[in-house]
Short mmCIF file of C-alpha atoms in Angstrom, two decimals:
data_model
loop_
_atom_site.label_atom_id
_atom_site.label_comp_id
_atom_site.label_asym_id
_atom_site.label_seq_id
_atom_site.Cartn_x
_atom_site.Cartn_y
_atom_site.Cartn_z
CA MET K 5 -12.68 19.15 9.11
CA PRO K 6 -9.83 17.74 11.21
CA THR K 7 -6.35 18.86 10.26
CA PHE K 8 -3.82 16.17 9.48
CA LYS K 9 -0.06 16.22 9.68
CA PHE K 10 1.21 15.01 6.32
CA PHE K 11 4.61 13.40 5.79
CA ASP K 12 6.54 12.36 2.71
CA LEU K 13 8.92 9.53 3.59
CA ASN K 14 10.95 9.24 0.40
CA VAL K 15 12.64 12.39 -0.88
CA HIS K 16 16.11 12.47 -2.41
CA ALA K 17 18.33 15.49 -1.90
CA TYR K 18 21.96 16.59 -2.17
CA PRO K 19 24.44 14.77 -2.43
CA GLU K 20 22.45 12.17 -4.40
CA THR K 21 20.71 14.84 -6.45
CA GLU K 22 21.55 18.46 -7.18
CA VAL K 23 18.79 19.99 -5.09
CA PRO K 24 19.70 21.08 -1.52
CA VAL K 25 17.62 19.97 1.46
CA GLU K 26 16.67 23.59 2.35
CA GLU K 27 15.04 24.11 -1.06
CA LEU K 28 12.97 20.92 -0.72
CA VAL K 29 11.96 21.86 2.81
CA ARG K 30 10.77 25.30 1.67
CA VAL K 31 8.59 23.86 -1.09
CA ALA K 32 7.27 21.04 1.13
CA ARG K 33 6.32 23.55 3.85
CA ARG K 34 4.50 25.64 1.25
CA TYR K 35 2.62 22.56 0.07
CA GLY K 36 1.37 21.88 3.59
CA TYR K 37 3.58 19.02 4.77
CA ALA K 38 4.49 18.60 8.43
CA GLY K 39 7.73 16.82 7.58
CA ILE K 40 9.80 15.04 4.95
CA ALA K 41 12.35 12.25 5.21
CA ILE K 42 15.53 12.57 3.17
CA THR K 43 16.31 9.04 2.04
CA ASN K 44 19.44 9.15 -0.04
CA TYR K 45 21.03 6.08 -1.56
CA ASP K 46 23.29 4.43 1.03
CA GLU K 47 26.35 4.18 -1.28
CA VAL K 48 26.30 7.98 -1.72
CA VAL K 49 26.10 8.85 1.98
CA LYS K 50 28.45 6.15 3.20
CA GLY K 51 30.10 7.25 6.45
CA LYS K 52 27.99 10.41 6.71
CA GLU K 53 24.74 8.78 7.81
CA GLY K 54 25.11 10.07 11.35
CA GLU K 55 25.42 13.71 10.23
CA GLN K 56 22.87 16.07 11.69
CA LEU K 57 20.73 18.36 9.58
CA PRO K 58 20.94 22.16 10.13
CA PRO K 59 18.97 23.18 13.27
CA SER K 60 16.57 25.42 11.28
CA ILE K 61 15.14 22.41 9.42
CA ALA K 62 15.87 19.65 11.95
CA ASN K 63 12.26 19.56 13.20
CA PHE K 64 10.91 19.30 9.65
CA ALA K 65 13.35 17.12 7.71
CA PHE K 66 14.31 13.68 9.00
CA ARG K 67 17.30 11.68 8.01
CA GLY K 68 16.76 8.28 6.47
CA ILE K 69 18.54 5.91 4.16
CA GLU K 70 17.57 3.90 1.13
CA ILE K 71 19.29 0.55 0.74
CA ARG K 72 19.63 -0.87 -2.77
CA ALA K 73 21.22 -4.29 -2.47
CA LYS K 74 21.82 -6.91 -5.13
CA SER K 75 21.83 -9.97 -2.92
CA VAL K 76 20.12 -11.07 0.29
CA SER K 77 23.36 -11.36 2.29
CA GLU K 78 24.41 -7.86 1.23
CA LEU K 79 21.01 -6.49 2.22
CA LYS K 80 21.14 -8.08 5.67
CA ARG K 81 24.66 -6.77 6.23
CA ARG K 82 23.69 -3.23 5.30
CA ILE K 83 20.52 -3.24 7.42
CA ARG K 84 22.60 -4.27 10.45
CA LEU K 85 25.13 -1.54 9.60
CA TYR K 86 22.59 1.30 9.54
CA TYR K 87 20.13 0.12 12.19
CA GLY K 88 20.09 2.55 15.10
CA LYS K 89 22.18 5.14 13.26
CA VAL K 90 19.38 6.60 11.11
CA PRO K 91 15.72 7.05 12.14
CA LEU K 92 14.34 5.56 8.92
CA ILE K 93 15.48 2.57 6.86
CA VAL K 94 13.92 2.17 3.42
CA VAL K 95 14.75 -0.87 1.28
CA ARG K 96 14.41 -0.65 -2.47
CA GLY K 97 12.82 -3.92 -3.48
CA GLY K 98 13.67 -6.09 -6.41
CA SER K 99 13.41 -9.84 -6.75
CA LYS K 100 11.10 -11.97 -4.63
CA GLU K 101 13.98 -13.21 -2.45
CA LEU K 102 15.16 -9.68 -1.74
CA ASN K 103 11.66 -8.50 -0.84
CA GLU K 104 11.19 -11.51 1.41
CA ALA K 105 14.44 -10.80 3.25
CA ALA K 106 13.42 -7.17 3.79
CA LEU K 107 9.88 -7.93 4.92
CA LYS K 108 10.97 -10.65 7.37
CA ASN K 109 13.35 -8.20 9.03
CA SER K 110 11.65 -6.00 11.62
CA MET K 111 14.59 -3.56 11.54
CA VAL K 112 13.33 -2.32 8.17
CA ASP K 113 10.78 0.50 8.28
CA VAL K 114 9.60 0.75 4.68
CA LEU K 115 9.88 -1.49 1.61
CA ALA K 116 9.69 0.26 -1.75
CA PRO K 117 8.74 -2.48 -4.22
CA GLN K 118 9.49 -2.00 -7.89
CA HIS K 119 6.68 -2.25 -10.36
CA GLY K 120 8.68 -1.86 -13.53
CA GLU K 121 9.82 -5.39 -14.35
CA HIS K 122 8.03 -7.47 -16.93
CA GLY K 123 6.48 -10.66 -15.70
CA LYS K 124 8.34 -10.76 -12.36
CA GLU K 125 6.30 -11.43 -9.28
CA GLY K 126 7.96 -9.02 -6.87
CA LEU K 127 5.39 -8.95 -4.10
CA THR K 128 3.00 -11.79 -3.38
CA HIS K 129 0.26 -12.19 -0.77
CA VAL K 130 2.61 -14.28 1.41
CA LEU K 131 5.16 -11.48 1.51
CA VAL K 132 2.52 -8.88 2.39
CA ARG K 133 1.55 -11.11 5.29
CA TYR K 134 5.16 -10.98 6.54
CA ALA K 135 5.01 -7.19 6.21
CA ALA K 136 1.94 -7.07 8.45
CA GLU K 137 3.59 -9.38 11.02
CA ASN K 138 6.87 -7.44 11.14
CA ASP K 139 5.35 -3.94 10.92
CA VAL K 140 7.13 -3.07 7.69
CA ALA K 141 5.23 -0.51 5.64
CA ILE K 142 4.80 -1.00 1.91
CA GLU K 143 5.43 2.05 -0.21
CA PHE K 144 3.29 3.24 -3.09
CA ASN K 145 5.62 5.31 -5.21
CA LEU K 146 3.54 7.94 -7.01
CA ASN K 147 6.52 9.20 -8.99
CA ALA K 148 6.15 6.11 -11.18
CA ILE K 149 2.56 7.15 -12.02
CA ILE K 150 3.55 10.76 -12.66
CA HIS K 151 6.44 9.94 -15.00
CA GLY K 152 5.04 6.83 -16.65
CA ARG K 153 2.96 7.04 -19.79
CA ARG K 154 0.57 4.73 -21.68
CA SER K 155 1.33 1.01 -21.26
CA ASP K 156 3.99 1.54 -18.58
CA ARG K 157 1.60 3.48 -16.39
CA ALA K 158 -1.21 1.00 -17.02
CA ARG K 159 1.02 -1.85 -15.86
CA ILE K 160 2.20 0.07 -12.77
CA LEU K 161 -1.37 0.98 -11.81
CA GLY K 162 -2.40 -2.66 -12.25
CA LYS K 163 0.41 -3.85 -9.97
CA MET K 164 -0.42 -1.22 -7.36
CA ARG K 165 -4.08 -2.24 -7.41
CA GLU K 166 -3.04 -5.83 -6.79
CA ILE K 167 -0.74 -4.91 -3.90
CA LEU K 168 -3.47 -2.71 -2.41
CA LYS K 169 -5.78 -5.72 -2.40
CA PHE K 170 -3.23 -7.74 -0.38
CA VAL K 171 -2.57 -4.80 1.96
CA ARG K 172 -6.29 -4.52 2.72
CA LYS K 173 -6.65 -8.25 3.24
CA TYR K 174 -3.74 -8.66 5.68
CA LYS K 175 -4.07 -5.18 7.24
CA ALA K 176 -0.48 -4.30 6.40
CA MET K 177 0.74 -0.72 6.61
CA SER K 178 1.07 1.33 3.47
CA VAL K 179 2.69 4.70 2.86
CA ILE K 180 2.34 7.01 -0.10
CA THR K 181 5.52 8.76 -1.15
CA SER K 182 6.55 11.09 -3.94
CA ASN K 183 10.11 9.70 -4.37
CA ALA K 184 11.04 13.22 -5.44
CA HIS K 185 14.46 13.94 -6.91
CA SER K 186 13.78 17.67 -7.35
CA ILE K 187 11.31 20.32 -6.16
CA TYR K 188 9.28 19.78 -9.34
CA ASP K 189 8.60 16.15 -8.38
CA LEU K 190 6.99 17.08 -5.07
CA ARG K 191 3.20 17.11 -5.01
CA ALA K 192 0.87 18.61 -2.40
CA PRO K 193 -0.98 16.14 -0.08
CA ARG K 194 -4.37 16.67 -1.77
CA GLU K 195 -2.79 15.92 -5.15
CA MET K 196 -1.24 12.76 -3.71
CA VAL K 197 -4.67 11.64 -2.50
CA ALA K 198 -6.12 12.29 -5.98
CA LEU K 199 -3.28 10.30 -7.57
CA ALA K 200 -3.80 7.43 -5.13
CA SER K 201 -7.45 7.25 -6.19
CA LEU K 202 -6.20 6.25 -9.67
CA PHE K 203 -5.30 2.79 -8.39
CA GLY K 204 -8.40 2.42 -6.25
CA MET K 205 -7.26 3.77 -2.91
CA ARG K 206 -10.08 5.41 -0.99
CA LYS K 207 -9.67 8.96 0.29
CA GLU K 208 -9.57 7.93 3.98
CA GLU K 209 -6.99 5.21 3.27
CA ALA K 210 -4.81 7.65 1.33
CA VAL K 211 -4.98 10.30 4.07
CA HIS K 212 -4.09 7.61 6.64
CA ALA K 213 -1.15 6.47 4.49
CA LEU K 214 0.10 10.05 4.23
CA SER K 215 -0.35 11.19 7.83
CA ASP K 216 -0.82 8.68 10.68
CA ILE K 217 1.31 5.81 9.37
CA PRO K 218 4.39 7.91 8.40
CA GLU K 219 4.18 9.76 11.72
CA GLY K 220 4.03 6.47 13.59
CA ILE K 221 6.98 5.11 11.60
CA LEU K 222 9.11 8.16 12.42
CA GLU K 223 8.18 7.90 16.10
CA LYS K 224 8.84 4.12 15.99
CA LYS K 225 5.41 3.58 17.52
CA TRP K 226 4.94 0.00 16.39
CA LYS K 227 8.57 -1.04 16.76
CA LYS K 228 8.61 0.17 20.39
CA ARG K 229 5.52 -1.87 21.09
CA ARG K 230 7.25 -4.90 19.56
CA GLU K 231 10.31 -4.39 21.78
CA VAL K 232 8.10 -4.26 24.87
CA GLU K 233 6.36 -7.46 23.81
CA ILE K 234 9.72 -9.24 23.37
CA ILE K 235 10.87 -8.16 26.88
CA MET Y 10 -47.67 58.94 -17.97
CA LYS Y 11 -48.36 57.27 -21.29
CA MET Y 12 -44.76 57.60 -22.31
CA LYS Y 13 -43.60 55.92 -19.15
CA ARG Y 14 -45.90 52.98 -19.60
CA ALA Y 15 -44.74 52.50 -23.17
CA LYS Y 16 -41.11 52.48 -22.07
CA CYS Y 17 -41.76 49.87 -19.43
CA LYS Y 18 -43.54 47.65 -21.90
CA GLY Y 19 -40.60 47.79 -24.25
CA GLN Y 20 -38.19 46.91 -21.49
CA ASN Y 21 -40.23 43.93 -20.41
CA LYS Y 22 -40.31 42.59 -23.93
CA PHE Y 23 -36.56 42.93 -24.20
CA CYS Y 24 -36.04 41.20 -20.87
CA LEU Y 25 -38.33 38.36 -21.82
CA LEU Y 26 -36.55 37.85 -25.13
CA ARG Y 27 -33.22 37.84 -23.35
CA PHE Y 28 -34.30 35.23 -20.81
CA ALA Y 29 -35.85 33.07 -23.53
CA LEU Y 30 -32.50 32.88 -25.27
CA LEU Y 31 -30.58 32.03 -22.10
CA LEU Y 32 -30.46 28.51 -20.72
CA PRO Y 33 -32.87 28.01 -17.84
CA PRO Y 34 -31.09 27.58 -14.49
CA THR Y 35 -32.13 23.93 -14.20
CA LEU Y 36 -30.38 23.09 -17.46
CA ARG Y 37 -27.23 25.06 -16.82
CA GLU Y 38 -24.06 23.08 -16.16
CA ARG Y 39 -22.56 23.15 -12.73
CA ARG Y 40 -18.95 24.11 -12.85
CA ARG Y 41 -16.01 24.37 -10.56
CA TYR Y 42 -13.13 26.78 -10.92
CA LEU Y 43 -9.73 25.53 -9.78
CA ALA Y 44 -7.14 28.15 -8.90
CA PHE Y 45 -3.73 26.56 -9.40
CA GLU Y 46 -0.10 27.43 -8.92
CA LEU Y 47 2.70 26.22 -11.15
CA ILE Y 48 6.42 26.19 -10.42
CA SER Y 49 8.77 25.60 -13.32
CA GLU Y 50 12.38 25.94 -14.38
CA ARG Y 51 11.53 28.71 -16.85
CA GLU Y 52 8.38 30.56 -17.91
CA ILE Y 53 5.83 28.41 -19.73
CA ASP Y 54 3.56 29.64 -22.47
CA LYS Y 55 -0.22 29.33 -22.06
CA ARG Y 56 -0.45 27.25 -25.23
CA GLU Y 57 2.26 24.81 -24.06
CA LEU Y 58 0.55 24.38 -20.71
CA LEU Y 59 -2.88 23.82 -22.25
CA LYS Y 60 -1.42 21.18 -24.55
CA GLU Y 61 0.16 19.37 -21.60
CA ILE Y 62 -3.04 19.50 -19.55
CA ARG Y 63 -5.08 18.11 -22.44
CA ASP Y 64 -2.49 15.38 -23.12
CA SER Y 65 -2.55 14.39 -19.47
CA VAL Y 66 -6.36 14.20 -19.29
CA TYR Y 67 -6.61 12.26 -22.58
CA SER Y 68 -3.85 9.89 -21.48
CA LEU Y 69 -5.44 9.20 -18.08
CA TYR Y 70 -9.17 9.11 -18.88
CA GLY Y 71 -9.43 8.77 -22.66
CA ASP Y 72 -11.76 10.65 -25.01
CA THR Y 73 -14.98 10.00 -23.09
CA GLY Y 74 -13.45 10.99 -19.75
CA ALA Y 75 -12.03 14.17 -21.25
CA SER Y 76 -15.40 15.11 -22.74
CA GLU Y 77 -17.11 14.58 -19.38
CA SER Y 78 -14.60 16.74 -17.49
CA LYS Y 79 -15.42 19.81 -19.68
CA MET Y 80 -12.10 21.36 -18.90
CA TRP Y 81 -11.02 24.82 -20.01
CA LEU Y 82 -8.15 27.12 -19.08
CA ILE Y 83 -9.70 30.45 -18.12
CA GLU Y 84 -6.75 32.48 -17.03
CA TYR Y 85 -3.01 32.04 -16.73
CA SER Y 86 -0.34 34.56 -15.82
CA LYS Y 87 3.11 34.81 -14.32
CA LYS Y 88 3.40 35.72 -10.68
CA GLU Y 89 6.29 37.61 -9.18
CA ASP Y 90 8.18 35.36 -6.83
CA ALA Y 91 8.00 36.61 -3.27
CA ASP Y 92 11.00 34.49 -2.25
CA GLY Y 93 13.28 36.39 -4.60
CA ASN Y 94 14.55 33.16 -6.09
CA THR Y 95 15.63 33.74 -9.67
CA ASP Y 96 16.00 30.19 -10.97
CA ARG Y 97 12.36 29.29 -10.25
CA CYS Y 98 9.36 30.59 -12.10
CA ARG Y 99 5.95 30.77 -10.48
CA SER Y 100 2.69 31.19 -12.38
CA VAL Y 101 -0.94 31.10 -11.34
CA GLY Y 102 -4.08 30.32 -13.28
CA ILE Y 103 -7.72 29.32 -13.19
CA LEU Y 104 -9.07 26.15 -14.76
CA ARG Y 105 -12.73 25.33 -15.28
CA CYS Y 106 -14.17 21.80 -15.03
CA ALA Y 107 -17.41 19.95 -14.35
CA HIS Y 108 -18.45 20.00 -10.68
CA ASN Y 109 -18.24 16.21 -10.26
CA LYS Y 110 -14.85 15.79 -11.96
CA VAL Y 111 -12.69 17.88 -9.65
CA GLU Y 112 -10.66 14.96 -8.24
CA GLU Y 113 -10.06 13.54 -11.72
CA VAL Y 114 -8.82 16.89 -13.02
CA ARG Y 115 -6.67 17.29 -9.91
CA ALA Y 116 -5.05 13.91 -10.58
CA ALA Y 117 -4.48 14.84 -14.23
CA LEU Y 118 -2.83 18.11 -13.18
CA ALA Y 119 -0.62 16.27 -10.70
CA CYS Y 120 0.51 13.90 -13.48
CA ILE Y 121 2.07 16.73 -15.49
CA HIS Y 122 5.81 16.73 -14.91
CA SER Y 123 7.18 18.69 -17.85
CA ALA Y 124 6.17 20.89 -20.78
CA SER Y 125 8.45 21.19 -23.83
CA GLY Y 126 11.30 19.69 -21.83
CA VAL Y 127 10.89 22.12 -18.91
CA ARG Y 128 10.26 20.49 -15.55
CA LEU Y 129 7.24 21.74 -13.63
CA GLY Y 130 4.91 20.98 -10.74
CA ILE Y 131 1.28 22.02 -10.35
CA ARG Y 132 -0.62 22.47 -7.09
CA VAL Y 133 -4.30 23.32 -6.77
CA ILE Y 134 -4.64 26.23 -4.34
CA SER Y 135 -8.41 26.40 -4.04
CA ILE Y 136 -11.70 25.39 -5.63
CA SER Y 137 -14.68 27.68 -6.06
CA GLY Y 138 -18.05 27.73 -7.78
CA THR Y 139 -17.43 31.12 -9.38
CA ILE Y 140 -14.54 32.76 -11.20
CA LYS Y 141 -14.74 35.66 -8.77
CA GLY Y 142 -14.31 33.36 -5.79
CA ALA Y 143 -11.40 31.49 -7.40
CA SER Y 144 -9.55 34.68 -8.32
CA ARG Y 145 -10.07 36.09 -4.81
CA LEU Y 146 -8.62 32.96 -3.24
CA ARG Y 147 -5.80 32.90 -5.78
CA ARG Y 148 -4.69 36.40 -4.84
CA GLN Y 149 -4.35 35.51 -1.16
#
């Protein structure tokens, strides 16, 4: 059986949460990950986004940022502010307009859509098409499945199933993340694959979304290709 | 010589009776034993954990799914933490399930995030067809 390098692209650590990066790295290493990306909320790490991680964990943990904006203009401003300074830009989705602005912007690496709102159409097939064109990966946040119960979880799974259908149709990139806020929220890669099967993701797709795609995003594989094409 | 023969006869009868009472191999259920590791904020009781596992399976797959998975907690004990970290508790255990429901049980275990207000995370270390195999892999 081939060995895969697994990555978790959405983990929150100190200063946003109480848990230090070293602790998360130790648990993630034990679980069999090849790397994690620390994506703290941009308001919390304002001005410190360029800070380097300690050398002992620098080859395992990657610095990223999660942008939570309320309006489209604010989102665009913040993306421009952080682009080039951090290796990974994640945008927390919201309304349709906000998602559209994030997916049309090729500076964004990952969009984390929200599945919690009642009746709101956050991500449509048109937007997933933009994601495929601009090489923006769409995140499947498994923390919502782990912490949700009954009707909440049923709704989230339904939304994820719908998004997965669009992702397959337009061949967009998808990543599976734990969105962990503590070491107890982290799950091993095989568990993540089993959780992804709850909303209909096949094993090969889930492994691809946990290993090859996150690795490519961190190496800027697709973005580099885009830059070459533009030149 | 006569004595010996008589003894053998008796033994055969006993063996036959024993095998007649046992399920034939073709009707026996195929099982898988999952060795798992649990990290939690404080030590968790076996009863609390079993309740959480059952709740998770019932919540995800319903009554019929739970009956098909044939899940049972075989063994559960605290493990001394090799890292020397005091604020984290590590336990190991063995869980039995039907051979074709391993992924479902794995997903149900991954869905458990707390027990009696204590945060926890479960990871399956290995899967085996026998308890002996699972406990050997668990010790490694």
